[in-house]
Amino acid sequence: MSPVSQTQTSDTASRPGAVVRPADAPGRLSPRDLPVPNDSPAWRWKSRSAGPLAGWLNRVFGPCGEGFGILMYHRVARVPVEGPHPTWNVTPARFERQIAGLLDRGWTPLSLGDVLSRHRLGLTIPRSSFVVTFDDGYANNVSDALPILRKYEVPATVFIATAYLDRQGAFPNDDWPSAGTGGVPSITWRPMTTEEGRQLAEDPLVDLGCHTHTHADFRGQPDLLFEDLLLNRAVLEEKFGVTDPAFAFPYGTVSAGFAGGTLSDAARRAGVTCALTTEDELVGPDADPFVWGRFTAEGYDTAETLAGKLGGWFTRLRHVFDAARSGGKGA
């Protein structure tokens, strides 16, 4: 989602449900001044052109590179008849085709907890494995995504920004102009309730994880991230009995400073089991779980284009494209 600048309040982590909004570091751009990652010409080329080519290469030659892939979803909602389409959305029908198509192609779903355990034990994670994750905590993850996960017995981790549980309005970081407006079904944009979170927590296929309490901009502020994550963990444990949760960075791009470095160090101190980014890359055998990347599952992705991402071809084509743009420098 397009980042939103937030200002600090005085009720820092004093009670579950209190909204903690770290201020932007002095001299830094507000996240809202940054380009939306998937709205740049380079991103559109990589996703819409490289995706089908990557899928074809994977079908013809099989996977390339070592490791496994993690898929990142946000909302799974039907598209309203009028107005702009929801951002960061995969419709339920497309989501089902993506999941069913990957299974038909021989890909095996594993839970994030399973691959983390295998990594800790030094066990090989099968190349054909993939992991499903959801960010933010939309109600439609329960109403529309969960039945499909159950139908195909696919495990998933849902990362929740806990400050917005039971919120009547849209997420503050939701960049869809129609979110929270009249005439638009609330299920397309509404944060989940505590009761809906309990439905997920009680399902054996689903794990709940941390997405920070506030989904704020923590660039250059590892101590504030640490405090916010502690509150995030406390709410997950109090409301849903979650212990030792995984974590996914909000916004998540390492190159823009939203993940990695001292922020990953802060996540370690907060006691989460991993810290996932939004970098489009395979998770290699020796990769640090506190900078594992994920592939964004887009609304226009087919099972074949997702297989191209999981197969490593999308990343390889991205590097070729980036090298060509830079005139071969750093290729």
PDB file of C-alpha atoms in Angstrom, residues 38-311:
ATOM      1  CA  ASN A  38       3.788  -0.807  -8.607  1.00  0.00           C
ATOM      2  CA  ASP A  39       2.921   2.475 -10.337  1.00  0.00           C
ATOM      3  CA  SER A  40       6.323   3.155 -11.878  1.00  0.00           C
ATOM      4  CA  PRO A  41       7.068   2.357 -15.557  1.00  0.00           C
ATOM      5  CA  ALA A  42       9.789  -0.057 -14.479  1.00  0.00           C
ATOM      6  CA  TRP A  43       7.421  -1.946 -12.189  1.00  0.00           C
ATOM      7  CA  ARG A  44       4.664  -2.101 -14.792  1.00  0.00           C
ATOM      8  CA  TRP A  45       7.128  -3.520 -17.330  1.00  0.00           C
ATOM      9  CA  LYS A  46       8.495  -6.070 -14.905  1.00  0.00           C
ATOM     10  CA  SER A  47       5.093  -7.250 -13.721  1.00  0.00           C
ATOM     11  CA  ARG A  48       3.030  -7.133 -16.888  1.00  0.00           C
ATOM     12  CA  SER A  49       5.725  -8.014 -19.440  1.00  0.00           C
ATOM     13  CA  ALA A  50       8.241 -10.038 -17.464  1.00  0.00           C
ATOM     14  CA  GLY A  51       5.491 -11.996 -15.690  1.00  0.00           C
ATOM     15  CA  PRO A  52       4.136 -13.878 -18.743  1.00  0.00           C
ATOM     16  CA  LEU A  53       7.650 -14.390 -20.122  1.00  0.00           C
ATOM     17  CA  ALA A  54       8.797 -15.731 -16.752  1.00  0.00           C
ATOM     18  CA  GLY A  55       5.832 -18.093 -16.720  1.00  0.00           C
ATOM     19  CA  TRP A  56       6.671 -19.385 -20.183  1.00  0.00           C
ATOM     20  CA  LEU A  57      10.326 -19.897 -19.298  1.00  0.00           C
ATOM     21  CA  ASN A  58       9.342 -21.793 -16.164  1.00  0.00           C
ATOM     22  CA  ARG A  59       6.947 -24.010 -18.114  1.00  0.00           C
ATOM     23  CA  VAL A  60       9.542 -24.805 -20.788  1.00  0.00           C
ATOM     24  CA  PHE A  61      12.737 -25.060 -18.719  1.00  0.00           C
ATOM     25  CA  GLY A  62      11.523 -25.582 -15.142  1.00  0.00           C
ATOM     26  CA  PRO A  63      12.589 -23.560 -12.090  1.00  0.00           C
ATOM     27  CA  CYS A  64      15.930 -21.776 -12.023  1.00  0.00           C
ATOM     28  CA  GLY A  65      17.999 -20.900  -8.979  1.00  0.00           C
ATOM     29  CA  GLU A  66      17.818 -22.301  -5.481  1.00  0.00           C
ATOM     30  CA  GLY A  67      15.319 -21.650  -2.738  1.00  0.00           C
ATOM     31  CA  PHE A  68      11.570 -21.278  -2.415  1.00  0.00           C
ATOM     32  CA  GLY A  69       9.073 -18.442  -2.862  1.00  0.00           C
ATOM     33  CA  ILE A  70       6.701 -16.589  -0.561  1.00  0.00           C
ATOM     34  CA  LEU A  71       3.587 -14.943  -2.025  1.00  0.00           C
ATOM     35  CA  MET A  72       2.205 -11.705  -0.581  1.00  0.00           C
ATOM     36  CA  TYR A  73      -1.486 -10.803  -0.775  1.00  0.00           C
ATOM     37  CA  HIS A  74      -3.438  -7.946   0.791  1.00  0.00           C
ATOM     38  CA  ARG A  75      -7.160  -7.793   0.090  1.00  0.00           C
ATOM     39  CA  VAL A  76      -9.178 -10.524  -1.638  1.00  0.00           C
ATOM     40  CA  ALA A  77     -12.341  -8.699  -2.654  1.00  0.00           C
ATOM     41  CA  ARG A  78     -14.870  -8.461  -5.435  1.00  0.00           C
ATOM     42  CA  VAL A  79     -14.535  -5.396  -7.630  1.00  0.00           C
ATOM     43  CA  PRO A  80     -17.313  -2.795  -7.179  1.00  0.00           C
ATOM     44  CA  VAL A  81     -19.401  -2.040 -10.249  1.00  0.00           C
ATOM     45  CA  GLU A  82     -18.550   1.684 -10.197  1.00  0.00           C
ATOM     46  CA  GLY A  83     -15.478   3.684  -9.325  1.00  0.00           C
ATOM     47  CA  PRO A  84     -11.784   2.814  -9.380  1.00  0.00           C
ATOM     48  CA  HIS A  85     -10.790  -0.765  -8.830  1.00  0.00           C
ATOM     49  CA  PRO A  86      -9.388  -1.636  -5.387  1.00  0.00           C
ATOM     50  CA  THR A  87      -5.620  -1.387  -5.089  1.00  0.00           C
ATOM     51  CA  TRP A  88      -3.536  -4.338  -3.911  1.00  0.00           C
ATOM     52  CA  ASN A  89      -6.445  -6.627  -4.671  1.00  0.00           C
ATOM     53  CA  VAL A  90      -6.962 -10.098  -6.085  1.00  0.00           C
ATOM     54  CA  THR A  91     -10.588 -11.048  -6.640  1.00  0.00           C
ATOM     55  CA  PRO A  92     -11.806 -14.244  -4.975  1.00  0.00           C
ATOM     56  CA  ALA A  93     -12.306 -15.906  -8.355  1.00  0.00           C
ATOM     57  CA  ARG A  94      -8.779 -14.996  -9.483  1.00  0.00           C
ATOM     58  CA  PHE A  95      -7.344 -16.041  -6.118  1.00  0.00           C
ATOM     59  CA  GLU A  96      -8.930 -19.470  -6.483  1.00  0.00           C
ATOM     60  CA  ARG A  97      -7.602 -19.850 -10.043  1.00  0.00           C
ATOM     61  CA  GLN A  98      -4.128 -18.858  -8.867  1.00  0.00           C
ATOM     62  CA  ILE A  99      -4.101 -21.366  -6.003  1.00  0.00           C
ATOM     63  CA  ALA A 100      -5.696 -24.214  -7.950  1.00  0.00           C
ATOM     64  CA  GLY A 101      -3.419 -23.570 -10.921  1.00  0.00           C
ATOM     65  CA  LEU A 102      -0.256 -23.663  -8.810  1.00  0.00           C
ATOM     66  CA  LEU A 103      -1.340 -26.952  -7.248  1.00  0.00           C
ATOM     67  CA  ASP A 104      -2.113 -28.379 -10.701  1.00  0.00           C
ATOM     68  CA  ARG A 105       1.407 -27.407 -11.791  1.00  0.00           C
ATOM     69  CA  GLY A 106       2.969 -29.402  -8.986  1.00  0.00           C
ATOM     70  CA  TRP A 107       3.709 -26.618  -6.497  1.00  0.00           C
ATOM     71  CA  THR A 108       3.393 -27.629  -2.842  1.00  0.00           C
ATOM     72  CA  PRO A 109       2.075 -25.183  -0.216  1.00  0.00           C
ATOM     73  CA  LEU A 110       3.880 -25.090   3.115  1.00  0.00           C
ATOM     74  CA  SER A 111       3.193 -22.945   6.140  1.00  0.00           C
ATOM     75  CA  LEU A 112       5.620 -20.181   7.038  1.00  0.00           C
ATOM     76  CA  GLY A 113       6.157 -21.897  10.381  1.00  0.00           C
ATOM     77  CA  ASP A 114       7.114 -25.112   8.595  1.00  0.00           C
ATOM     78  CA  VAL A 115       9.760 -23.504   6.405  1.00  0.00           C
ATOM     79  CA  LEU A 116      11.154 -21.564   9.370  1.00  0.00           C
ATOM     80  CA  SER A 117      11.460 -24.781  11.355  1.00  0.00           C
ATOM     81  CA  ARG A 118      13.173 -26.523   8.454  1.00  0.00           C
ATOM     82  CA  HIS A 119      15.530 -23.574   8.065  1.00  0.00           C
ATOM     83  CA  ARG A 120      16.462 -23.630  11.762  1.00  0.00           C
ATOM     84  CA  LEU A 121      17.171 -27.366  11.593  1.00  0.00           C
ATOM     85  CA  GLY A 122      19.223 -27.036   8.431  1.00  0.00           C
ATOM     86  CA  LEU A 123      16.790 -29.179   6.457  1.00  0.00           C
ATOM     87  CA  THR A 124      16.253 -28.779   2.751  1.00  0.00           C
ATOM     88  CA  ILE A 125      13.108 -26.910   1.736  1.00  0.00           C
ATOM     89  CA  PRO A 126      11.782 -28.499  -1.468  1.00  0.00           C
ATOM     90  CA  ARG A 127      12.246 -26.331  -4.570  1.00  0.00           C
ATOM     91  CA  SER A 128       8.592 -26.773  -5.483  1.00  0.00           C
ATOM     92  CA  SER A 129       7.405 -25.247  -2.192  1.00  0.00           C
ATOM     93  CA  PHE A 130       5.581 -21.949  -1.785  1.00  0.00           C
ATOM     94  CA  VAL A 131       4.176 -19.997   1.158  1.00  0.00           C
ATOM     95  CA  VAL A 132       1.036 -17.825   1.207  1.00  0.00           C
ATOM     96  CA  THR A 133       0.880 -14.640   3.303  1.00  0.00           C
ATOM     97  CA  PHE A 134      -1.566 -11.735   3.709  1.00  0.00           C
ATOM     98  CA  ASP A 135      -0.711  -8.257   4.999  1.00  0.00           C
ATOM     99  CA  ASP A 136      -2.697  -5.736   7.073  1.00  0.00           C
ATOM    100  CA  GLY A 137      -5.676  -7.753   8.325  1.00  0.00           C
ATOM    101  CA  TYR A 138      -8.607  -7.147   5.981  1.00  0.00           C
ATOM    102  CA  ALA A 139     -11.977  -8.653   6.886  1.00  0.00           C
ATOM    103  CA  ASN A 140     -12.162 -10.165   3.404  1.00  0.00           C
ATOM    104  CA  ASN A 141      -9.238 -12.420   4.311  1.00  0.00           C
ATOM    105  CA  VAL A 142     -11.812 -14.193   6.490  1.00  0.00           C
ATOM    106  CA  SER A 143     -14.926 -13.926   4.327  1.00  0.00           C
ATOM    107  CA  ASP A 144     -13.417 -14.522   0.882  1.00  0.00           C
ATOM    108  CA  ALA A 145      -9.891 -15.941   1.149  1.00  0.00           C
ATOM    109  CA  LEU A 146     -10.339 -18.415   4.019  1.00  0.00           C
ATOM    110  CA  PRO A 147     -12.975 -20.596   2.263  1.00  0.00           C
ATOM    111  CA  ILE A 148     -10.603 -20.998  -0.691  1.00  0.00           C
ATOM    112  CA  LEU A 149      -7.664 -21.858   1.555  1.00  0.00           C
ATOM    113  CA  ARG A 150      -9.851 -24.463   3.239  1.00  0.00           C
ATOM    114  CA  LYS A 151     -11.098 -25.869  -0.068  1.00  0.00           C
ATOM    115  CA  TYR A 152      -7.544 -26.528  -1.285  1.00  0.00           C
ATOM    116  CA  GLU A 153      -6.013 -27.142   2.166  1.00  0.00           C
ATOM    117  CA  VAL A 154      -3.447 -24.361   1.730  1.00  0.00           C
ATOM    118  CA  PRO A 155      -1.873 -22.930   4.894  1.00  0.00           C
ATOM    119  CA  ALA A 156      -1.340 -19.178   5.235  1.00  0.00           C
ATOM    120  CA  THR A 157      -0.041 -16.519   7.606  1.00  0.00           C
ATOM    121  CA  VAL A 158      -2.075 -13.336   8.083  1.00  0.00           C
ATOM    122  CA  PHE A 159      -0.016 -10.385   9.338  1.00  0.00           C
ATOM    123  CA  ILE A 160      -2.205  -7.996  11.340  1.00  0.00           C
ATOM    124  CA  ALA A 161      -1.726  -4.315  12.163  1.00  0.00           C
ATOM    125  CA  THR A 162      -3.494  -4.672  15.505  1.00  0.00           C
ATOM    126  CA  ALA A 163      -4.286  -0.985  16.139  1.00  0.00           C
ATOM    127  CA  TYR A 164      -7.072  -1.249  13.566  1.00  0.00           C
ATOM    128  CA  LEU A 165      -8.906  -4.316  14.837  1.00  0.00           C
ATOM    129  CA  ASP A 166     -12.613  -3.450  15.156  1.00  0.00           C
ATOM    130  CA  ARG A 167     -12.049  -0.134  13.376  1.00  0.00           C
ATOM    131  CA  GLN A 168     -15.158   1.203  11.621  1.00  0.00           C
ATOM    132  CA  GLY A 169     -13.217   3.215   9.041  1.00  0.00           C
ATOM    133  CA  ALA A 170     -10.617   2.181   6.483  1.00  0.00           C
ATOM    134  CA  PHE A 171      -6.957   1.560   7.260  1.00  0.00           C
ATOM    135  CA  PRO A 172      -5.152   4.939   7.346  1.00  0.00           C
ATOM    136  CA  ASN A 173      -2.595   3.523   4.903  1.00  0.00           C
ATOM    137  CA  ASP A 174      -5.196   2.303   2.400  1.00  0.00           C
ATOM    138  CA  ASP A 175      -4.421   4.066  -0.904  1.00  0.00           C
ATOM    139  CA  TRP A 176      -7.694   3.090  -2.620  1.00  0.00           C
ATOM    140  CA  PRO A 177      -9.736   6.322  -2.990  1.00  0.00           C
ATOM    141  CA  SER A 178     -13.035   4.460  -2.517  1.00  0.00           C
ATOM    142  CA  ALA A 179     -12.050   2.825   0.771  1.00  0.00           C
ATOM    143  CA  GLY A 180     -14.444   3.861   3.510  1.00  0.00           C
ATOM    144  CA  THR A 181     -16.794   5.774   1.220  1.00  0.00           C
ATOM    145  CA  GLY A 182     -20.543   5.346   0.995  1.00  0.00           C
ATOM    146  CA  GLY A 183     -21.908   2.934  -1.569  1.00  0.00           C
ATOM    147  CA  VAL A 184     -18.783   0.754  -1.532  1.00  0.00           C
ATOM    148  CA  PRO A 185     -19.230  -2.587   0.255  1.00  0.00           C
ATOM    149  CA  SER A 186     -17.292  -2.385   3.500  1.00  0.00           C
ATOM    150  CA  ILE A 187     -15.999  -5.926   3.057  1.00  0.00           C
ATOM    151  CA  THR A 188     -13.725  -4.600   0.314  1.00  0.00           C
ATOM    152  CA  TRP A 189     -11.830  -2.292   2.685  1.00  0.00           C
ATOM    153  CA  ARG A 190     -12.785  -2.951   6.309  1.00  0.00           C
ATOM    154  CA  PRO A 191     -10.191  -4.107   8.877  1.00  0.00           C
ATOM    155  CA  MET A 192     -11.191  -7.357  10.515  1.00  0.00           C
ATOM    156  CA  THR A 193     -12.876  -7.455  13.901  1.00  0.00           C
ATOM    157  CA  THR A 194     -11.496  -9.255  16.928  1.00  0.00           C
ATOM    158  CA  GLU A 195     -14.086 -11.975  16.401  1.00  0.00           C
ATOM    159  CA  GLU A 196     -13.003 -12.451  12.788  1.00  0.00           C
ATOM    160  CA  GLY A 197      -9.410 -12.635  13.979  1.00  0.00           C
ATOM    161  CA  ARG A 198     -10.436 -15.402  16.371  1.00  0.00           C
ATOM    162  CA  GLN A 199     -11.948 -17.333  13.461  1.00  0.00           C
ATOM    163  CA  LEU A 200      -8.561 -17.242  11.773  1.00  0.00           C
ATOM    164  CA  ALA A 201      -6.660 -18.056  14.959  1.00  0.00           C
ATOM    165  CA  GLU A 202      -8.849 -21.120  15.533  1.00  0.00           C
ATOM    166  CA  ASP A 203      -8.358 -22.469  12.012  1.00  0.00           C
ATOM    167  CA  PRO A 204      -5.542 -25.051  11.790  1.00  0.00           C
ATOM    168  CA  LEU A 205      -4.525 -23.746   8.372  1.00  0.00           C
ATOM    169  CA  VAL A 206      -3.928 -20.155   9.502  1.00  0.00           C
ATOM    170  CA  ASP A 207      -1.277 -18.499  11.639  1.00  0.00           C
ATOM    171  CA  LEU A 208      -1.521 -14.882  12.778  1.00  0.00           C
ATOM    172  CA  GLY A 209       1.582 -12.726  12.675  1.00  0.00           C
ATOM    173  CA  CYS A 210       2.828  -9.230  13.446  1.00  0.00           C
ATOM    174  CA  HIS A 211       2.603  -6.362  10.949  1.00  0.00           C
ATOM    175  CA  THR A 212       3.423  -3.737  13.609  1.00  0.00           C
ATOM    176  CA  HIS A 213       0.662  -2.277  15.735  1.00  0.00           C
ATOM    177  CA  THR A 214       0.256   0.932  13.726  1.00  0.00           C
ATOM    178  CA  HIS A 215       1.601   0.216  10.212  1.00  0.00           C
ATOM    179  CA  ALA A 216       3.641   3.408  10.571  1.00  0.00           C
ATOM    180  CA  ASP A 217       6.756   4.714   8.845  1.00  0.00           C
ATOM    181  CA  PHE A 218       9.673   3.411  10.925  1.00  0.00           C
ATOM    182  CA  ARG A 219      12.509   4.367   8.583  1.00  0.00           C
ATOM    183  CA  GLY A 220      15.541   5.253  10.670  1.00  0.00           C
ATOM    184  CA  GLN A 221      13.632   4.639  13.912  1.00  0.00           C
ATOM    185  CA  PRO A 222      14.505   1.113  15.083  1.00  0.00           C
ATOM    186  CA  ASP A 223      13.725   1.839  18.742  1.00  0.00           C
ATOM    187  CA  LEU A 224      10.201   2.964  17.884  1.00  0.00           C
ATOM    188  CA  LEU A 225       9.753  -0.125  15.715  1.00  0.00           C
ATOM    189  CA  PHE A 226      10.874  -2.247  18.669  1.00  0.00           C
ATOM    190  CA  GLU A 227       8.321  -0.631  21.011  1.00  0.00           C
ATOM    191  CA  ASP A 228       5.548  -0.879  18.435  1.00  0.00           C
ATOM    192  CA  LEU A 229       6.308  -4.552  17.782  1.00  0.00           C
ATOM    193  CA  LEU A 230       6.172  -5.343  21.488  1.00  0.00           C
ATOM    194  CA  LEU A 231       2.666  -3.858  21.599  1.00  0.00           C
ATOM    195  CA  ASN A 232       1.747  -5.723  18.407  1.00  0.00           C
ATOM    196  CA  ARG A 233       2.867  -8.984  20.013  1.00  0.00           C
ATOM    197  CA  ALA A 234       1.046  -8.212  23.270  1.00  0.00           C
ATOM    198  CA  VAL A 235      -2.270  -7.621  21.476  1.00  0.00           C
ATOM    199  CA  LEU A 236      -1.919 -10.797  19.405  1.00  0.00           C
ATOM    200  CA  GLU A 237      -1.241 -12.819  22.535  1.00  0.00           C
ATOM    201  CA  GLU A 238      -3.994 -11.205  24.609  1.00  0.00           C
ATOM    202  CA  LYS A 239      -6.711 -11.447  21.969  1.00  0.00           C
ATOM    203  CA  PHE A 240      -5.744 -14.596  20.076  1.00  0.00           C
ATOM    204  CA  GLY A 241      -3.260 -16.526  22.195  1.00  0.00           C
ATOM    205  CA  VAL A 242      -0.484 -16.078  19.645  1.00  0.00           C
ATOM    206  CA  THR A 243       3.053 -16.649  20.909  1.00  0.00           C
ATOM    207  CA  ASP A 244       6.331 -16.534  18.951  1.00  0.00           C
ATOM    208  CA  PRO A 245       4.754 -14.819  15.928  1.00  0.00           C
ATOM    209  CA  ALA A 246       6.331 -14.200  12.561  1.00  0.00           C
ATOM    210  CA  PHE A 247       6.597 -10.595  11.352  1.00  0.00           C
ATOM    211  CA  ALA A 248       6.298  -8.799   8.018  1.00  0.00           C
ATOM    212  CA  PHE A 249       7.534  -5.226   7.606  1.00  0.00           C
ATOM    213  CA  PRO A 250       4.940  -2.616   6.587  1.00  0.00           C
ATOM    214  CA  TYR A 251       5.889  -1.165   3.169  1.00  0.00           C
ATOM    215  CA  GLY A 252       8.827  -3.566   3.303  1.00  0.00           C
ATOM    216  CA  THR A 253      11.265  -2.337   0.659  1.00  0.00           C
ATOM    217  CA  VAL A 254      14.876  -2.631   1.796  1.00  0.00           C
ATOM    218  CA  SER A 255      16.202  -0.172  -0.789  1.00  0.00           C
ATOM    219  CA  ALA A 256      13.834   2.554   0.476  1.00  0.00           C
ATOM    220  CA  GLY A 257      14.811   1.960   4.108  1.00  0.00           C
ATOM    221  CA  PHE A 258      11.555   0.371   5.259  1.00  0.00           C
ATOM    222  CA  ALA A 259      13.217  -2.967   6.077  1.00  0.00           C
ATOM    223  CA  GLY A 260      16.600  -4.544   6.752  1.00  0.00           C
ATOM    224  CA  GLY A 261      19.587  -3.177   8.644  1.00  0.00           C
ATOM    225  CA  THR A 262      18.853  -1.768  12.090  1.00  0.00           C
ATOM    226  CA  LEU A 263      15.122  -2.382  11.586  1.00  0.00           C
ATOM    227  CA  SER A 264      15.770  -6.110  11.184  1.00  0.00           C
ATOM    228  CA  ASP A 265      17.936  -5.922  14.313  1.00  0.00           C
ATOM    229  CA  ALA A 266      15.028  -4.305  16.173  1.00  0.00           C
ATOM    230  CA  ALA A 267      12.706  -7.082  15.016  1.00  0.00           C
ATOM    231  CA  ARG A 268      15.126  -9.679  16.400  1.00  0.00           C
ATOM    232  CA  ARG A 269      15.153  -7.881  19.751  1.00  0.00           C
ATOM    233  CA  ALA A 270      11.361  -7.859  19.781  1.00  0.00           C
ATOM    234  CA  GLY A 271      11.363 -11.661  19.718  1.00  0.00           C
ATOM    235  CA  VAL A 272       9.597 -12.364  16.414  1.00  0.00           C
ATOM    236  CA  THR A 273      10.642 -15.440  14.435  1.00  0.00           C
ATOM    237  CA  CYS A 274      11.374 -13.678  11.145  1.00  0.00           C
ATOM    238  CA  ALA A 275      10.990 -10.341   9.360  1.00  0.00           C
ATOM    239  CA  LEU A 276       9.687 -10.552   5.806  1.00  0.00           C
ATOM    240  CA  THR A 277      10.284  -7.794   3.265  1.00  0.00           C
ATOM    241  CA  THR A 278       8.540  -6.975  -0.016  1.00  0.00           C
ATOM    242  CA  GLU A 279      11.596  -7.600  -2.181  1.00  0.00           C
ATOM    243  CA  ASP A 280      10.706  -9.708  -5.238  1.00  0.00           C
ATOM    244  CA  GLU A 281      13.151 -12.541  -4.745  1.00  0.00           C
ATOM    245  CA  LEU A 282      13.434 -16.195  -3.908  1.00  0.00           C
ATOM    246  CA  VAL A 283      14.436 -17.191  -0.403  1.00  0.00           C
ATOM    247  CA  GLY A 284      17.810 -18.829  -0.821  1.00  0.00           C
ATOM    248  CA  PRO A 285      19.083 -21.692   1.359  1.00  0.00           C
ATOM    249  CA  ASP A 286      21.428 -19.401   3.300  1.00  0.00           C
ATOM    250  CA  ALA A 287      19.194 -16.311   3.422  1.00  0.00           C
ATOM    251  CA  ASP A 288      18.614 -14.586   6.764  1.00  0.00           C
ATOM    252  CA  PRO A 289      14.940 -15.025   7.821  1.00  0.00           C
ATOM    253  CA  PHE A 290      14.968 -11.374   8.940  1.00  0.00           C
ATOM    254  CA  VAL A 291      15.289 -10.229   5.325  1.00  0.00           C
ATOM    255  CA  TRP A 292      13.386 -12.927   3.453  1.00  0.00           C
ATOM    256  CA  GLY A 293      11.675 -11.473   0.393  1.00  0.00           C
ATOM    257  CA  ARG A 294       8.187 -12.055  -1.006  1.00  0.00           C
ATOM    258  CA  PHE A 295       6.578 -11.901  -4.425  1.00  0.00           C
ATOM    259  CA  THR A 296       3.516  -9.662  -4.721  1.00  0.00           C
ATOM    260  CA  ALA A 297       0.551 -11.611  -6.089  1.00  0.00           C
ATOM    261  CA  GLU A 298      -1.191  -9.120  -8.371  1.00  0.00           C
ATOM    262  CA  GLY A 299      -4.772  -9.047  -9.581  1.00  0.00           C
ATOM    263  CA  TYR A 300      -3.610  -9.684 -13.139  1.00  0.00           C
ATOM    264  CA  ASP A 301      -1.376 -12.613 -12.188  1.00  0.00           C
ATOM    265  CA  THR A 302      -2.309 -16.032 -13.518  1.00  0.00           C
ATOM    266  CA  ALA A 303      -1.145 -19.318 -12.061  1.00  0.00           C
ATOM    267  CA  GLU A 304       1.482 -19.396 -14.794  1.00  0.00           C
ATOM    268  CA  THR A 305       2.902 -15.940 -14.027  1.00  0.00           C
ATOM    269  CA  LEU A 306       3.011 -16.803 -10.323  1.00  0.00           C
ATOM    270  CA  ALA A 307       4.823 -20.019 -11.222  1.00  0.00           C
ATOM    271  CA  GLY A 308       7.292 -17.859 -13.140  1.00  0.00           C
ATOM    272  CA  LYS A 309       7.895 -15.820  -9.993  1.00  0.00           C
ATOM    273  CA  LEU A 310       8.197 -18.873  -7.758  1.00  0.00           C
ATOM    274  CA  GLY A 311      10.395 -20.532 -10.361  1.00  0.00           C
TER     275      GLY A 311
END
